[in-house]
JSON list of C-alpha atoms in Angstrom, two decimals:
[
{"chain": "A", "resi": 1, "resn": "MET", "atom": "CA", "xyz": [0.16, -0.08, 0.19]},
{"chain": "A", "resi": 2, "resn": "GLN", "atom": "CA", "xyz": [1.64, 3.68, -0.93]},
{"chain": "A", "resi": 3, "resn": "ARG", "atom": "CA", "xyz": [2.17, 6.08, 1.92]},
{"chain": "A", "resi": 4, "resn": "LEU", "atom": "CA", "xyz": [0.47, 9.36, 1.45]},
{"chain": "A", "resi": 5, "resn": "LYS", "atom": "CA", "xyz": [2.89, 12.28, 1.83]},
{"chain": "A", "resi": 6, "resn": "GLY", "atom": "CA", "xyz": [1.76, 14.19, 5.31]},
{"chain": "A", "resi": 7, "resn": "ALA", "atom": "CA", "xyz": [0.01, 10.92, 6.61]},
{"chain": "A", "resi": 8, "resn": "GLU", "atom": "CA", "xyz": [0.46, 10.45, 10.37]},
{"chain": "A", "resi": 9, "resn": "PRO", "atom": "CA", "xyz": [2.77, 7.52, 10.93]},
{"chain": "A", "resi": 10, "resn": "ASP", "atom": "CA", "xyz": [2.33, 4.34, 12.18]},
{"chain": "A", "resi": 11, "resn": "LEU", "atom": "CA", "xyz": [1.94, 4.22, 15.78]},
{"chain": "A", "resi": 12, "resn": "ASP", "atom": "CA", "xyz": [2.92, 1.67, 17.91]},
{"chain": "A", "resi": 13, "resn": "LYS", "atom": "CA", "xyz": [-0.83, 0.90, 19.81]},
{"chain": "A", "resi": 14, "resn": "SER", "atom": "CA", "xyz": [1.00, -1.11, 22.78]},
{"chain": "A", "resi": 15, "resn": "ASP", "atom": "CA", "xyz": [3.20, 2.13, 23.76]},
{"chain": "A", "resi": 16, "resn": "PRO", "atom": "CA", "xyz": [0.61, 4.47, 25.28]},
{"chain": "A", "resi": 17, "resn": "TRP", "atom": "CA", "xyz": [3.40, 7.35, 25.05]},
{"chain": "A", "resi": 18, "resn": "ALA", "atom": "CA", "xyz": [3.97, 6.58, 21.46]},
{"chain": "A", "resi": 19, "resn": "ARG", "atom": "CA", "xyz": [1.33, 9.58, 20.26]},
{"chain": "A", "resi": 20, "resn": "PHE", "atom": "CA", "xyz": [3.64, 12.06, 22.00]},
{"chain": "A", "resi": 21, "resn": "ARG", "atom": "CA", "xyz": [7.07, 10.96, 21.23]},
{"chain": "A", "resi": 22, "resn": "GLY", "atom": "CA", "xyz": [9.00, 12.95, 18.97]},
{"chain": "A", "resi": 23, "resn": "LEU", "atom": "CA", "xyz": [6.89, 15.98, 19.18]},
{"chain": "A", "resi": 24, "resn": "THR", "atom": "CA", "xyz": [8.72, 19.45, 20.27]},
{"chain": "A", "resi": 25, "resn": "TRP", "atom": "CA", "xyz": [8.25, 20.64, 23.83]},
{"chain": "A", "resi": 26, "resn": "TRP", "atom": "CA", "xyz": [5.67, 23.48, 22.50]},
{"chain": "A", "resi": 27, "resn": "GLN", "atom": "CA", "xyz": [3.40, 20.66, 20.35]},
{"chain": "A", "resi": 28, "resn": "TRP", "atom": "CA", "xyz": [3.90, 18.70, 23.86]},
{"chain": "A", "resi": 29, "resn": "VAL", "atom": "CA", "xyz": [2.40, 21.44, 25.71]},
{"chain": "A", "resi": 30, "resn": "LEU", "atom": "CA", "xyz": [-0.39, 22.49, 23.72]},
{"chain": "A", "resi": 31, "resn": "SER", "atom": "CA", "xyz": [-1.72, 18.62, 23.30]},
{"chain": "A", "resi": 32, "resn": "VAL", "atom": "CA", "xyz": [-1.66, 17.91, 26.95]},
{"chain": "A", "resi": 33, "resn": "LEU", "atom": "CA", "xyz": [-2.89, 21.32, 27.98]},
{"chain": "A", "resi": 34, "resn": "PRO", "atom": "CA", "xyz": [-6.96, 20.25, 27.47]},
{"chain": "A", "resi": 35, "resn": "LEU", "atom": "CA", "xyz": [-5.95, 17.50, 30.57]},
{"chain": "A", "resi": 36, "resn": "GLY", "atom": "CA", "xyz": [-7.10, 20.20, 32.88]},
{"chain": "A", "resi": 37, "resn": "LEU", "atom": "CA", "xyz": [-10.48, 19.40, 32.21]},
{"chain": "A", "resi": 38, "resn": "PHE", "atom": "CA", "xyz": [-10.26, 16.70, 34.11]},
{"chain": "A", "resi": 39, "resn": "VAL", "atom": "CA", "xyz": [-11.28, 18.73, 36.95]},
{"chain": "A", "resi": 40, "resn": "GLY", "atom": "CA", "xyz": [-14.32, 19.20, 35.07]},
{"chain": "A", "resi": 41, "resn": "GLY", "atom": "CA", "xyz": [-15.34, 15.19, 35.73]},
{"chain": "A", "resi": 42, "resn": "ALA", "atom": "CA", "xyz": [-16.56, 12.59, 33.00]},
{"chain": "A", "resi": 43, "resn": "ILE", "atom": "CA", "xyz": [-17.76, 15.35, 30.92]},
{"chain": "A", "resi": 44, "resn": "GLY", "atom": "CA", "xyz": [-14.38, 17.29, 30.85]},
{"chain": "A", "resi": 45, "resn": "ALA", "atom": "CA", "xyz": [-12.24, 14.05, 30.60]},
{"chain": "A", "resi": 46, "resn": "GLY", "atom": "CA", "xyz": [-13.83, 13.10, 27.73]},
{"chain": "A", "resi": 47, "resn": "ILE", "atom": "CA", "xyz": [-13.41, 16.33, 25.74]},
{"chain": "A", "resi": 48, "resn": "GLY", "atom": "CA", "xyz": [-9.95, 16.70, 27.30]},
{"chain": "A", "resi": 49, "resn": "PHE", "atom": "CA", "xyz": [-9.33, 13.30, 25.57]},
{"chain": "A", "resi": 50, "resn": "LEU", "atom": "CA", "xyz": [-10.76, 14.13, 22.57]},
{"chain": "A", "resi": 51, "resn": "SER", "atom": "CA", "xyz": [-8.43, 17.35, 22.37]},
{"chain": "A", "resi": 52, "resn": "VAL", "atom": "CA", "xyz": [-5.33, 15.88, 22.96]},
{"chain": "A", "resi": 53, "resn": "ALA", "atom": "CA", "xyz": [-6.08, 13.13, 20.00]},
{"chain": "A", "resi": 54, "resn": "LEU", "atom": "CA", "xyz": [-7.00, 16.29, 18.00]},
{"chain": "A", "resi": 55, "resn": "ASN", "atom": "CA", "xyz": [-3.76, 18.33, 19.11]},
{"chain": "A", "resi": 56, "resn": "THR", "atom": "CA", "xyz": [-1.18, 15.17, 18.55]},
{"chain": "A", "resi": 57, "resn": "SER", "atom": "CA", "xyz": [-2.82, 14.71, 15.20]},
{"chain": "A", "resi": 58, "resn": "ILE", "atom": "CA", "xyz": [-2.40, 17.97, 14.18]},
{"chain": "A", "resi": 59, "resn": "ALA", "atom": "CA", "xyz": [1.16, 18.38, 15.56]},
{"chain": "A", "resi": 60, "resn": "ARG", "atom": "CA", "xyz": [2.05, 15.39, 12.83]},
{"chain": "A", "resi": 61, "resn": "LYS", "atom": "CA", "xyz": [0.36, 16.78, 10.18]},
{"chain": "A", "resi": 62, "resn": "ARG", "atom": "CA", "xyz": [3.27, 18.65, 7.65]},
{"chain": "A", "resi": 63, "resn": "PHE", "atom": "CA", "xyz": [2.12, 22.49, 8.01]},
{"chain": "A", "resi": 64, "resn": "PRO", "atom": "CA", "xyz": [4.28, 25.09, 8.84]},
{"chain": "A", "resi": 65, "resn": "ALA", "atom": "CA", "xyz": [5.13, 25.69, 13.00]},
{"chain": "A", "resi": 66, "resn": "PRO", "atom": "CA", "xyz": [3.03, 28.97, 12.75]},
{"chain": "A", "resi": 67, "resn": "LEU", "atom": "CA", "xyz": [-0.15, 27.11, 11.29]},
{"chain": "A", "resi": 68, "resn": "LYS", "atom": "CA", "xyz": [0.31, 24.18, 13.59]},
{"chain": "A", "resi": 69, "resn": "ALA", "atom": "CA", "xyz": [0.77, 26.56, 16.48]},
{"chain": "A", "resi": 70, "resn": "LEU", "atom": "CA", "xyz": [-2.51, 28.60, 15.54]},
{"chain": "A", "resi": 71, "resn": "ALA", "atom": "CA", "xyz": [-4.49, 25.50, 15.18]},
{"chain": "A", "resi": 72, "resn": "MET", "atom": "CA", "xyz": [-3.60, 23.96, 17.74]},
{"chain": "A", "resi": 73, "resn": "THR", "atom": "CA", "xyz": [-4.18, 26.74, 20.30]},
{"chain": "A", "resi": 74, "resn": "GLY", "atom": "CA", "xyz": [-8.02, 26.80, 18.55]},
{"chain": "A", "resi": 75, "resn": "VAL", "atom": "CA", "xyz": [-8.37, 23.10, 20.04]},
{"chain": "A", "resi": 76, "resn": "VAL", "atom": "CA", "xyz": [-7.57, 24.24, 23.18]},
{"chain": "A", "resi": 77, "resn": "LEU", "atom": "CA", "xyz": [-9.69, 27.01, 23.18]},
{"chain": "A", "resi": 78, "resn": "ALA", "atom": "CA", "xyz": [-12.35, 25.41, 21.76]},
{"chain": "A", "resi": 79, "resn": "ALA", "atom": "CA", "xyz": [-12.22, 22.47, 24.05]},
{"chain": "A", "resi": 80, "resn": "TYR", "atom": "CA", "xyz": [-12.58, 24.87, 26.97]},
{"chain": "A", "resi": 81, "resn": "LEU", "atom": "CA", "xyz": [-15.24, 27.17, 25.23]},
{"chain": "A", "resi": 82, "resn": "VAL", "atom": "CA", "xyz": [-17.39, 23.67, 25.09]},
{"chain": "A", "resi": 83, "resn": "TRP", "atom": "CA", "xyz": [-16.74, 22.10, 28.27]},
{"chain": "A", "resi": 84, "resn": "LEU", "atom": "CA", "xyz": [-18.38, 25.66, 29.65]},
{"chain": "A", "resi": 85, "resn": "ILE", "atom": "CA", "xyz": [-21.00, 25.56, 27.68]},
{"chain": "A", "resi": 86, "resn": "VAL", "atom": "CA", "xyz": [-22.10, 21.79, 28.55]},
{"chain": "A", "resi": 87, "resn": "ALA", "atom": "CA", "xyz": [-21.43, 22.92, 32.34]},
{"chain": "A", "resi": 88, "resn": "GLY", "atom": "CA", "xyz": [-23.53, 25.64, 32.00]},
{"chain": "A", "resi": 89, "resn": "ILE", "atom": "CA", "xyz": [-26.23, 24.24, 30.05]},
{"chain": "A", "resi": 90, "resn": "PHE", "atom": "CA", "xyz": [-26.03, 21.17, 32.86]},
{"chain": "A", "resi": 91, "resn": "ASN", "atom": "CA", "xyz": [-25.79, 23.64, 35.79]},
{"chain": "A", "resi": 92, "resn": "ALA", "atom": "CA", "xyz": [-28.99, 25.48, 34.32]},
{"chain": "A", "resi": 93, "resn": "ALA", "atom": "CA", "xyz": [-30.78, 22.09, 34.08]},
{"chain": "A", "resi": 94, "resn": "VAL", "atom": "CA", "xyz": [-30.06, 21.77, 37.57]},
{"chain": "A", "resi": 95, "resn": "ASN", "atom": "CA", "xyz": [-30.89, 24.64, 39.58]}
]
């Protein structure tokens, strides 16, 4: 099978840290920032995990570094915004 240029490399599924190997320090930091949503319980953890997966995927794409940084920052901000909206909806429903 032919590999597409810019496609993600095959990641070792048995290594939970394989997704983070080879990232620069700023890519790593932007990738794990959504993990702060774990404080928000199960919903925050779900949003956080999805955001980490999306950010590590973006980090492995063949884009210029400033575009990657902008996209990854957007994912982090969107994750926190979605969590705030969902938390607000649940809070309004409970009260």
